[in-house]
């Protein structure tokens, strides 16, 4: 027997339609090429319907890919709705990729149009004649900011809006809506093709109180880029909830982020650890008092493990809750959120902190399990570590043009190694390919990095496993000192000796000026291992 409820498709246009009806005046503040722009859901919705009309006039059909090469700003937000809303597929390109990678993914996706922030004109000029499927390049600005670029069929975003807006067409909820390529450090990037349905369901999860908890009372700063996993779904969660959105444009340095937090009275900020480290540096240099100047209530940290020192600093110095979340491009990205449960309130502070350091419990919609090398499920005892596999309606089933992403039983292998405890808290110990195996036992590089980051003179730390004649592999700690701080090997190791098991202690410490990061701000351990390819252990 079928249920008798209305079968309304879960589509992306319904989110902006709701925003236009329910909270049209709610602000969207954006650093755009012309400066700080104040717009609203009402204006974004109306302009998205105009842009959808313009795309139809350009001959874009349903299912065709329309790319963006852009920072977080109001025009990018309009394209989120215009492109998917008219039934085409929004392909967000990470501008920090190498030119050859951009070329590869544009051609793989067979993009028809590329919308770009004016600053990327020269990158596109170099590539344009190697992008045979692209029919037009649209600069995301007004006439006055048009770049002087030698691009075929170069159009101006604001000029295109001079058309009557369309009414959103009917779209099937399982139709493709957006496309994002993984920023993998090995092999070619793979395309994750989100559907309308997966995106709307994910937005519900993001708004849930135990998800990201986005609500109408929030002002949310998206330091997480709109070119990577749809800015963690925030442009959709914002429209759903009516949160004010603050889009920082290209300026992600500490001073610019701090100014937005303060001036826009941000209550919820989302970003990867690297951007928060830049924020902390600014606070230190300028001797600021965040707790006095800001009204920040929650900071969501994801994309890489949140170090203990970062969680403590947000809580003690910013007076806000620091919440770790884990996810992946293939998970839209939300998988787990680390929040304390009521029974943890009575625990001593250090025990509570150890729980916050875990990546968290699965949000409804995501099922998790850990398995050993033979695929046997491991116990949820907080100690057994194995490959983390997930399932769910916003988890990738296949890669675009590359076949299935799951095993025969429909589980997606995350490539992360993790434990799950009896309360369901998952903790990542490593990426499978970064695991350090010493004398047959695993050492968690994430735990070691976290401990090292607790030293006041450490700006950033990475641990890699390098070949060792006796132990097969041993950990090497690579440290970036804070500016002007003195720190030597012996002091670092003595500090760690109090924090980790003796046999986990790195065999050596190397000091560097900076660490390599991927285009999305993650430590690039493969590059670091190459950098230390000729390294010799002190005693060897
Ligand atoms: P991406 O698909 O580029 O967003 O990368 C996803 C990967 O980032 C995950 O598989 C994890 O290895 C890592 N990651 C994301 N969030 C966290 C977190 N909170 N702690 C540790 N690793 C994380």
Coordinates of C-alpha atoms and ligand atoms in Angstrom, one line a residue:
X1 CA 0.0 0.0 0.0
X2 CA 1.4 3.5 -0.9
X3 CA 1.3 6.3 1.6
X4 CA -1.1 9.0 0.8
X5 CA 1.1 12.1 1.3
X6 CA 1.9 14.5 -1.4
X7 CA 4.8 13.4 -3.6
X8 CA 6.7 16.7 -3.8
X9 CA 10.2 16.3 -5.2
X10 CA 13.1 17.3 -3.0
X11 CA 14.7 19.9 -5.3
X12 CA 17.2 22.7 -4.9
X13 CA 14.9 25.4 -6.4
X14 CA 12.4 24.7 -3.6
X15 CA 15.1 25.9 -1.1
X16 CA 15.5 29.3 -2.7
X17 CA 11.7 29.5 -3.3
X18 CA 11.2 29.0 0.4
X19 CA 13.8 31.7 1.2
X20 CA 12.2 34.2 -1.2
X21 CA 8.8 33.6 0.5
X22 CA 9.8 33.2 4.1
X23 CA 12.8 35.4 4.7
X24 CA 13.4 37.5 1.6
X25 CA 14.9 40.4 3.6
X26 CA 17.5 38.3 5.4
X27 CA 21.0 39.5 4.5
X28 CA 23.7 37.9 2.5
X29 CA 26.9 39.9 2.9
X30 CA 29.6 39.2 0.4
X31 CA 33.1 40.4 -0.5
X32 CA 32.8 40.7 -4.2
X33 CA 34.9 42.4 -6.9
X34 CA 33.2 45.8 -6.3
X35 CA 33.8 45.6 -2.5
X36 CA 31.5 44.6 0.4
X37 CA 28.0 43.9 -1.1
X38 CA 24.9 43.6 1.0
X39 CA 22.2 41.6 -0.7
X40 CA 19.4 39.3 0.5
X41 CA 17.8 35.9 -0.1
X42 CA 15.0 37.8 -2.0
X43 CA 17.5 39.5 -4.4
X44 CA 19.6 36.3 -4.8
X45 CA 16.5 34.3 -5.6
X46 CA 15.2 36.8 -8.2
X47 CA 18.6 37.2 -9.8
X48 CA 19.1 33.4 -9.9
X49 CA 15.8 33.1 -11.9
X50 CA 17.1 35.8 -14.3
X51 CA 20.4 33.9 -14.6
X52 CA 18.5 30.7 -15.3
X53 CA 16.7 32.5 -18.1
X54 CA 20.0 33.7 -19.5
X55 CA 21.4 30.2 -19.4
X56 CA 18.4 28.9 -21.3
X57 CA 19.0 31.6 -23.9
X58 CA 22.6 30.5 -24.2
X59 CA 21.2 27.1 -25.2
X60 CA 22.2 25.2 -22.0
X61 CA 20.2 22.0 -21.8
X62 CA 19.2 20.0 -18.7
X63 CA 22.0 17.9 -17.5
X64 CA 24.7 20.0 -19.1
X65 CA 27.5 21.1 -16.9
X66 CA 28.1 24.8 -16.1
X67 CA 31.3 25.5 -14.3
X68 CA 32.4 28.1 -11.7
X69 CA 35.9 29.2 -10.9
X70 CA 35.2 31.5 -8.1
X71 CA 35.4 32.5 -4.4
X72 CA 32.6 32.8 -1.9
X73 CA 30.4 35.7 -3.0
X74 CA 26.8 36.5 -3.8
X75 CA 27.1 35.8 -7.5
X76 CA 28.5 32.3 -6.8
X77 CA 25.5 31.8 -4.5
X78 CA 23.1 32.9 -7.3
X79 CA 24.7 30.4 -9.7
X80 CA 24.2 27.6 -7.1
X81 CA 20.5 28.1 -7.6
X82 CA 20.3 29.3 -11.2
X83 CA 22.2 26.3 -12.7
X84 CA 20.7 23.5 -10.6
X85 CA 17.3 25.2 -10.5
X86 CA 17.0 25.2 -14.3
X87 CA 18.0 21.5 -14.4
X88 CA 21.6 21.9 -15.5
X89 CA 24.6 20.7 -13.3
X90 CA 26.8 23.2 -11.4
X91 CA 30.4 22.1 -11.5
X92 CA 32.4 24.0 -8.9
X93 CA 36.2 24.1 -9.8
X94 CA 38.8 24.5 -7.2
X95 CA 40.9 27.5 -8.4
X96 CA 43.9 26.4 -6.3
X97 CA 44.4 23.3 -8.5
X98 CA 47.3 23.2 -11.0
X99 CA 46.4 24.5 -14.4
X100 CA 46.7 21.0 -15.9
X101 CA 44.2 19.7 -13.3
X102 CA 41.7 22.4 -14.1
X103 CA 42.1 21.5 -17.8
X104 CA 41.6 17.8 -17.0
X105 CA 38.4 18.3 -15.0
X106 CA 36.8 20.8 -17.3
X107 CA 37.4 18.4 -20.2
X108 CA 36.3 15.4 -18.2
X109 CA 33.1 17.2 -17.1
X110 CA 32.6 18.6 -20.6
X111 CA 31.7 22.0 -19.2
X112 CA 29.7 24.2 -21.6
X113 CA 30.2 27.6 -19.9
X114 CA 32.7 28.7 -17.3
X115 CA 31.7 31.5 -14.9
X116 CA 34.8 33.0 -13.3
X117 CA 35.9 35.6 -10.8
X118 CA 37.8 38.3 -12.7
X119 CA 41.1 37.4 -11.0
X120 CA 41.1 34.0 -12.8
X121 CA 41.1 35.5 -16.3
X122 CA 44.8 34.9 -17.0
X123 CA 44.6 31.3 -15.9
X124 CA 41.7 30.7 -18.3
X125 CA 43.5 32.6 -21.1
X126 CA 46.3 30.0 -20.9
X127 CA 43.8 27.1 -21.0
X128 CA 41.0 28.4 -23.3
X129 CA 42.2 26.7 -26.5
X130 CA 42.6 23.4 -24.8
X131 CA 38.9 23.4 -23.5
X132 CA 37.0 22.3 -26.6
X133 CA 33.6 21.9 -25.0
X134 CA 33.4 25.4 -23.5
X135 CA 31.2 27.7 -25.5
X136 CA 31.4 30.9 -23.4
X137 CA 33.3 32.5 -20.5
X138 CA 31.4 34.7 -18.1
X139 CA 33.2 37.2 -15.8
X140 CA 31.4 37.4 -12.5
X141 CA 31.3 41.1 -12.2
X142 CA 29.7 44.3 -13.5
X143 CA 30.9 46.0 -16.8
X144 CA 33.3 48.3 -14.9
X145 CA 35.2 45.4 -13.4
X146 CA 35.5 43.4 -16.7
X147 CA 39.0 42.0 -17.1
X148 CA 40.8 42.8 -20.3
X149 CA 41.1 39.2 -21.2
X150 CA 41.7 37.5 -24.6
X151 CA 39.0 34.9 -24.1
X152 CA 36.6 33.7 -26.9
X153 CA 33.0 34.6 -26.3
X154 CA 33.7 36.6 -23.1
X155 CA 30.5 37.8 -21.4
X156 CA 29.7 40.0 -18.5
X157 CA 27.6 38.5 -15.6
X158 CA 25.6 41.6 -14.9
X159 CA 24.8 42.2 -18.6
X160 CA 23.4 38.6 -18.8
X161 CA 20.9 39.4 -16.0
X162 CA 19.0 41.9 -18.3
X163 CA 16.3 39.3 -19.0
X164 CA 12.9 38.4 -17.5
X165 CA 13.2 35.8 -14.7
X166 CA 11.9 32.3 -15.3
X167 CA 9.6 30.3 -13.0
X168 CA 11.5 27.3 -11.8
X169 CA 10.8 24.3 -14.1
X170 CA 9.9 20.9 -12.7
X171 CA 13.0 18.8 -12.1
X172 CA 13.2 15.1 -11.0
X173 CA 14.6 14.8 -7.5
X174 CA 17.2 12.2 -8.4
X175 CA 18.5 14.3 -11.3
X176 CA 22.1 15.5 -11.1
X177 CA 22.4 18.9 -9.5
X178 CA 26.1 19.7 -8.7
X179 CA 29.5 18.2 -9.5
X180 CA 32.7 18.4 -7.4
X181 CA 36.0 16.7 -8.1
X182 CA 37.9 15.2 -5.2
X183 CA 41.2 16.9 -4.5
X184 CA 43.0 13.6 -4.3
X185 CA 46.8 13.8 -4.0
X186 CA 47.3 10.7 -6.1
X187 CA 45.8 9.8 -9.5
X188 CA 43.4 11.9 -11.5
X189 CA 40.6 13.8 -9.5
X190 CA 37.3 11.9 -9.5
X191 CA 33.9 13.6 -9.9
X192 CA 31.2 13.3 -7.2
X193 CA 27.8 14.0 -8.8
X194 CA 25.3 15.1 -6.2
X195 CA 21.5 14.9 -6.8
X196 CA 18.8 17.4 -5.9
X197 CA 17.5 14.9 -3.4
X198 CA 20.8 14.2 -1.7
X199 CA 21.5 17.9 -1.5
X200 CA 18.1 18.7 0.2
X201 CA 18.4 15.8 2.6
X202 CA 21.9 16.9 3.5
X203 CA 20.6 20.4 4.1
X204 CA 18.1 19.0 6.6
X205 CA 21.0 17.3 8.4
X206 CA 23.1 20.4 8.4
X207 CA 20.2 22.4 10.0
X208 CA 19.6 19.7 12.6
X209 CA 20.6 20.8 16.1
X210 CA 23.0 17.9 16.4
X211 CA 24.2 18.4 12.9
X212 CA 25.7 21.8 12.2
X213 CA 22.7 23.4 14.0
X214 CA 22.2 26.2 11.5
X215 CA 19.1 28.3 12.4
X216 CA 17.4 31.6 11.6
X217 CA 19.0 33.3 14.5
X218 CA 22.5 32.6 13.1
X219 CA 24.9 34.7 11.2
X220 CA 27.1 32.2 9.5
X221 CA 30.6 33.0 8.1
X222 CA 31.5 30.5 5.4
X223 CA 35.3 30.4 5.5
X224 CA 34.9 27.0 3.9
X225 CA 35.0 27.5 0.1
X226 CA 32.0 27.3 -2.2
X227 CA 34.2 25.4 -4.7
X228 CA 34.8 22.5 -2.3
X229 CA 31.8 20.2 -1.5
X230 CA 29.3 23.1 -1.8
X231 CA 30.8 24.9 1.2
X232 CA 29.7 22.0 3.4
X233 CA 26.1 22.5 2.1
X234 CA 25.8 25.9 3.8
X235 CA 24.3 27.9 0.9
X236 CA 21.4 25.4 1.0
X237 CA 21.2 25.2 4.8
X238 CA 21.2 29.0 4.9
X239 CA 18.2 29.2 2.5
X240 CA 16.4 26.5 4.4
X241 CA 16.9 28.1 7.8
X242 CA 17.0 31.8 7.0
X243 CA 20.5 32.3 8.6
X244 CA 22.3 35.4 7.5
X245 CA 25.3 34.4 5.4
X246 CA 28.6 36.1 5.3
X247 CA 30.7 35.2 2.2
X248 CA 34.4 36.3 2.6
X249 CA 35.4 36.4 -1.1
X250 CA 39.1 35.7 -1.7
X251 CA 40.3 37.3 1.6
X252 CA 40.9 34.4 4.0
X253 CA 43.8 35.9 6.0
X254 CA 43.5 36.3 9.7
X255 CA 42.8 40.1 9.6
X256 CA 40.0 39.9 7.0
X257 CA 38.3 36.9 8.7
X258 CA 38.5 38.6 12.1
X259 CA 37.1 41.9 10.7
X260 CA 34.1 40.0 9.3
X261 CA 33.5 38.0 12.6
X262 CA 33.5 41.3 14.5
X263 CA 31.7 43.7 12.1
X264 CA 29.0 41.3 10.9
X265 CA 28.4 39.9 14.4
X266 CA 29.0 36.3 13.3
X267 CA 27.5 33.6 15.6
X268 CA 28.6 30.5 13.6
X269 CA 31.8 30.1 11.7
X270 CA 32.9 27.2 9.6
X271 CA 36.4 26.3 8.3
X272 CA 39.4 24.0 8.2
X273 CA 42.1 24.2 10.9
X274 CA 44.6 26.1 8.6
X275 CA 42.3 29.1 8.4
X276 CA 41.8 29.1 12.2
X277 CA 45.6 29.0 12.7
X278 CA 45.9 32.1 10.5
X279 CA 43.1 33.8 12.6
X280 CA 45.0 32.9 15.8
X281 CA 48.2 34.4 14.5
X282 CA 46.4 37.6 13.8
X283 CA 44.9 37.7 17.3
X284 CA 48.4 37.1 18.7
X285 CA 50.1 39.8 16.6
X286 CA 47.5 42.4 17.3
X287 CA 47.0 41.4 20.9
X288 CA 43.2 41.3 20.4
X289 CA 40.5 40.2 22.9
X290 CA 38.1 38.1 20.9
X291 CA 35.8 37.4 23.8
X292 CA 35.2 41.1 24.3
X293 CA 34.9 42.0 20.6
X294 CA 33.1 39.0 19.1
X295 CA 29.7 37.3 19.6
X296 CA 30.8 34.0 18.1
X297 CA 28.9 31.1 19.7
X298 CA 30.0 28.1 17.6
X299 CA 33.0 27.3 15.4
X300 CA 32.8 24.2 13.3
X301 CA 36.2 22.7 12.5
X302 CA 36.5 20.1 9.8
X303 CA 38.5 18.9 6.9
X304 CA 41.4 17.9 9.1
X305 CA 41.7 16.9 12.7
X306 CA 41.0 19.7 15.1
X307 CA 44.1 19.9 17.5
X308 CA 43.3 20.0 21.2
X309 CA 45.1 23.4 21.5
X310 CA 42.6 24.8 18.9
X311 CA 39.5 23.6 20.7
X312 CA 40.8 25.0 24.0
X313 CA 41.7 28.3 22.5
X314 CA 38.3 28.8 20.9
X315 CA 36.6 27.9 24.2
X316 CA 38.8 29.9 26.5
X317 CA 39.8 32.9 24.4
X318 CA 36.8 33.3 22.1
X319 CA 34.2 32.1 24.6
X320 CA 32.6 29.9 21.9
X321 CA 31.9 26.2 21.5
X322 CA 34.4 24.4 19.2
X323 CA 32.8 21.6 17.4
X324 CA 34.7 19.1 15.3
X325 CA 33.0 17.6 12.2
X326 CA 34.2 15.0 9.8
X327 CA 33.2 14.5 6.3
X328 CA 34.4 14.0 2.7
X329 CA 33.6 15.2 -0.8
X330 CA 31.9 11.8 -1.3
X331 CA 29.7 12.5 1.7
X332 CA 28.3 15.9 0.6
X333 CA 30.3 16.3 3.1
X334 CA 28.7 15.7 6.5
X335 CA 29.4 12.4 8.2
X336 CA 29.9 12.9 11.9
X337 CA 29.7 15.8 14.4
X338 CA 31.5 15.8 17.8
X339 CA 29.1 17.1 20.5
X340 CA 29.1 16.1 24.1
X341 CA 26.1 14.2 25.5
X342 CA 24.3 15.1 28.7
X343 CA 26.0 12.4 30.6
X344 CA 29.4 13.9 29.8
X345 CA 28.6 17.0 31.8
X346 CA 29.8 15.4 35.0
X347 CA 33.1 14.3 33.6
X348 CA 36.4 16.1 34.5
X349 CA 37.4 18.7 32.0
X350 CA 40.2 16.6 30.5
X351 CA 37.9 13.6 30.0
X352 CA 35.4 15.8 28.2
X353 CA 38.2 17.2 26.0
X354 CA 39.2 13.7 25.0
X355 CA 35.7 13.2 23.7
X356 CA 35.7 16.5 21.8
X357 CA 38.9 15.4 20.1
X358 CA 37.1 12.5 18.5
X359 CA 35.5 13.2 15.1
X360 CA 32.0 12.5 16.5
X361 CA 28.9 10.5 16.1
X362 CA 27.2 9.9 12.8
X363 CA 24.3 12.2 11.9
X364 CA 21.1 10.5 10.9
X365 CA 21.4 9.4 7.3
X366 CA 25.0 8.1 7.6
X367 CA 25.8 4.6 8.7
X368 CA 29.4 3.7 9.7
X369 CA 31.4 0.6 10.3
X370 CA 35.1 -0.3 10.7
X371 CA 36.5 -3.4 9.1
X372 CA 39.9 -5.3 9.2
X373 CA 42.0 -6.1 6.1
X374 CA 39.8 -9.1 5.4
X375 CA 36.6 -7.0 5.5
X376 CA 35.4 -8.4 8.9
X377 CA 33.6 -5.8 11.0
X378 CA 35.5 -4.8 14.1
X379 CA 34.0 -4.2 17.5
X380 CA 32.9 -0.7 18.6
X381 CA 35.2 -0.7 21.6
X382 CA 37.1 2.6 21.0
X383 CA 40.3 0.6 20.7
X384 CA 40.1 -1.6 17.6
X385 CA 41.1 0.4 14.5
X386 CA 40.1 -0.4 11.0
X387 CA 39.1 0.9 7.6
X388 CA 36.0 3.2 8.0
X389 CA 33.2 2.4 5.6
X390 CA 29.9 4.4 5.2
X391 CA 26.5 4.2 3.6
X392 CA 23.7 6.7 3.2
X393 CA 21.5 8.8 0.9
X394 CA 24.1 11.5 0.5
X395 CA 27.1 9.2 0.1
X396 CA 28.5 8.7 -3.4
X397 CA 27.4 5.5 -5.1
X398 CA 29.6 6.0 -8.2
X399 CA 32.1 8.5 -9.6
X400 CA 31.2 10.5 -12.6
X401 CA 32.3 8.5 -15.6
X402 CA 34.5 6.2 -13.5
X403 CA 32.2 3.4 -12.3
X404 CA 31.1 2.4 -8.8
X405 CA 32.5 3.9 -5.6
X406 CA 31.2 1.2 -3.3
X407 CA 31.8 -2.5 -2.5
X408 CA 29.4 -5.2 -3.6
X409 CA 27.3 -4.5 -0.4
X410 CA 27.0 -0.8 -1.2
X411 CA 29.5 0.4 1.4
X412 CA 31.8 3.3 0.5
X413 CA 35.4 2.9 1.7
X414 CA 36.5 6.3 3.1
X415 CA 40.2 5.6 3.0
X416 CA 40.3 6.7 6.7
X417 CA 41.4 4.4 9.5
X418 CA 39.3 4.9 12.6
X419 CA 38.0 3.5 15.9
X420 CA 34.3 3.7 17.0
X421 CA 33.5 3.6 20.7
X422 CA 30.5 2.1 22.5
X423 CA 28.7 5.5 22.4
X424 CA 29.2 5.7 18.7
X425 CA 32.0 8.3 18.7
X426 CA 34.3 7.7 15.7
X427 CA 37.9 8.8 15.9
X428 CA 40.2 9.0 12.9
X429 CA 43.7 7.7 13.6
X430 CA 45.0 8.2 10.1
X431 CA 44.4 8.2 6.4
X432 CA 45.0 4.6 5.3
X433 CA 47.9 5.7 3.1
X434 CA 49.5 7.7 5.9
X435 CA 49.4 5.0 8.6
X436 CA 52.7 4.5 10.4
X437 CA 53.5 0.8 11.2
X438 CA 56.3 0.4 13.7
X439 CA 57.4 -3.1 14.6
X440 CA 54.0 -4.4 13.5
X441 CA 52.0 -1.8 15.6
X442 CA 50.2 1.2 14.4
X443 CA 51.1 4.7 15.6
X444 CA 48.5 7.4 15.0
X445 CA 50.2 10.4 13.3
X446 CA 47.1 12.5 14.1
X447 CA 47.4 11.9 17.8
X448 CA 51.1 12.8 17.7
X449 CA 50.5 16.0 15.6
X450 CA 47.8 16.9 18.1
X451 CA 50.1 16.5 21.0
X452 CA 52.9 18.5 19.3
X453 CA 50.5 21.3 18.5
X454 CA 49.9 21.7 22.2
X455 CA 53.4 23.2 22.6
X456 CA 53.1 27.0 22.8
X457 CA 56.0 27.5 20.3
X458 CA 54.5 25.2 17.6
X459 CA 52.6 26.8 14.8
X460 CA 52.0 23.6 12.8
X461 CA 53.1 20.0 13.0
X462 CA 53.1 17.0 10.8
X463 CA 54.2 13.4 11.5
X464 CA 55.2 11.0 8.7
X465 CA 56.4 7.4 8.8
X466 CA 59.8 6.9 7.3
X467 CA 61.6 3.6 6.6
X468 CA 63.6 2.4 9.6
X469 CA 66.1 -0.5 9.4
X470 CA 65.0 -2.1 12.7
X471 CA 61.3 -1.1 13.1
X472 CA 60.2 -1.0 9.5
X473 CA 58.9 2.5 10.0
X474 CA 59.4 5.2 12.6
X475 CA 57.7 8.6 13.1
X476 CA 59.5 11.8 12.1
X477 CA 57.9 15.0 13.5
X478 CA 58.2 18.0 11.2
X479 CA 57.5 21.3 12.9
X480 CA 56.9 24.9 11.9
X481 CA 57.8 27.2 14.8
X482 CA 55.7 30.2 15.7
X483 CA 57.4 33.4 14.5
X484 CA 60.1 34.6 16.8
X485 CA 59.9 31.5 19.0
X486 CA 62.8 29.3 19.9
X487 CA 62.3 25.5 20.1
X488 CA 64.8 22.7 19.7
X489 CA 64.5 19.0 19.2
X490 CA 65.2 18.0 22.9
X491 CA 62.6 20.3 24.3
X492 CA 60.0 19.1 21.8
X493 CA 60.6 15.5 22.6
X494 CA 60.6 16.1 26.3
X495 CA 57.3 17.8 25.9
X496 CA 55.8 14.9 24.0
X497 CA 57.2 12.4 26.5
X498 CA 54.5 13.5 28.9
X499 CA 51.8 13.1 26.4
X500 CA 52.3 9.9 24.4
X501 CA 53.4 6.3 24.9
X502 CA 57.1 5.9 24.9
X503 CA 57.3 3.8 21.8
X504 CA 55.3 6.4 19.9
X505 CA 57.9 9.2 20.5
X506 CA 59.2 10.4 17.2
X507 CA 62.8 9.3 16.5
X508 CA 63.6 12.8 15.3
X509 CA 62.3 16.3 14.9
X510 CA 62.9 18.4 11.8
X511 CA 62.2 22.1 11.7
X512 CA 60.9 23.7 8.4
X513 CA 59.5 27.2 7.4
X514 CA 56.2 25.8 6.1
X515 CA 54.4 22.6 5.4
X516 CA 52.9 21.5 2.0
X517 CA 49.1 21.7 1.9
X518 CA 46.6 20.4 -0.7
X519 CA 44.3 22.8 -2.6
X520 CA 41.8 22.4 0.3
X521 CA 44.2 23.1 3.1
X522 CA 45.0 19.5 4.2
X523 CA 48.6 18.5 5.0
X524 CA 50.1 16.9 1.9
X525 CA 51.9 14.0 3.5
X526 CA 52.9 12.4 0.3
X527 CA 54.8 15.6 -0.7
X528 CA 56.3 15.7 2.8
X529 CA 57.5 12.1 2.5
X530 CA 59.1 13.0 -0.8
X531 CA 60.7 16.0 0.7
X532 CA 62.3 13.8 3.3
X533 CA 63.0 11.0 0.9
X534 CA 66.8 11.2 1.5
X535 CA 66.4 11.6 5.3
X536 CA 68.7 9.5 7.5
X537 CA 67.8 8.7 11.2
X538 CA 70.3 10.2 13.6
X539 CA 71.5 6.9 14.9
X540 CA 71.4 5.0 11.6
Ligands
LIG1 P1 37.9 15.9 1.1 O1 37.1 14.9 0.4 O2 39.0 16.5 0.3 O3 37.1 16.8 1.9 O4 38.7 15.1 2.2 C1 38.1 14.2 3.1 C2 39.1 13.7 4.1 O5 39.5 14.7 5.0 C3 38.6 12.6 5.0 O6 38.5 11.3 4.4 C4 39.5 12.7 6.2 O7 40.7 12.0 5.9 C5 39.8 14.2 6.3 N1 39.0 14.8 7.3 C6 37.9 15.5 7.1 N2 37.4 16.0 8.3 C7 38.3 15.5 9.3 C8 38.4 15.6 10.7 N3 37.5 16.3 11.4 N4 39.4 15.0 11.3 C9 40.3 14.3 10.6 N5 40.3 14.2 9.3 C10 39.3 14.8 8.6

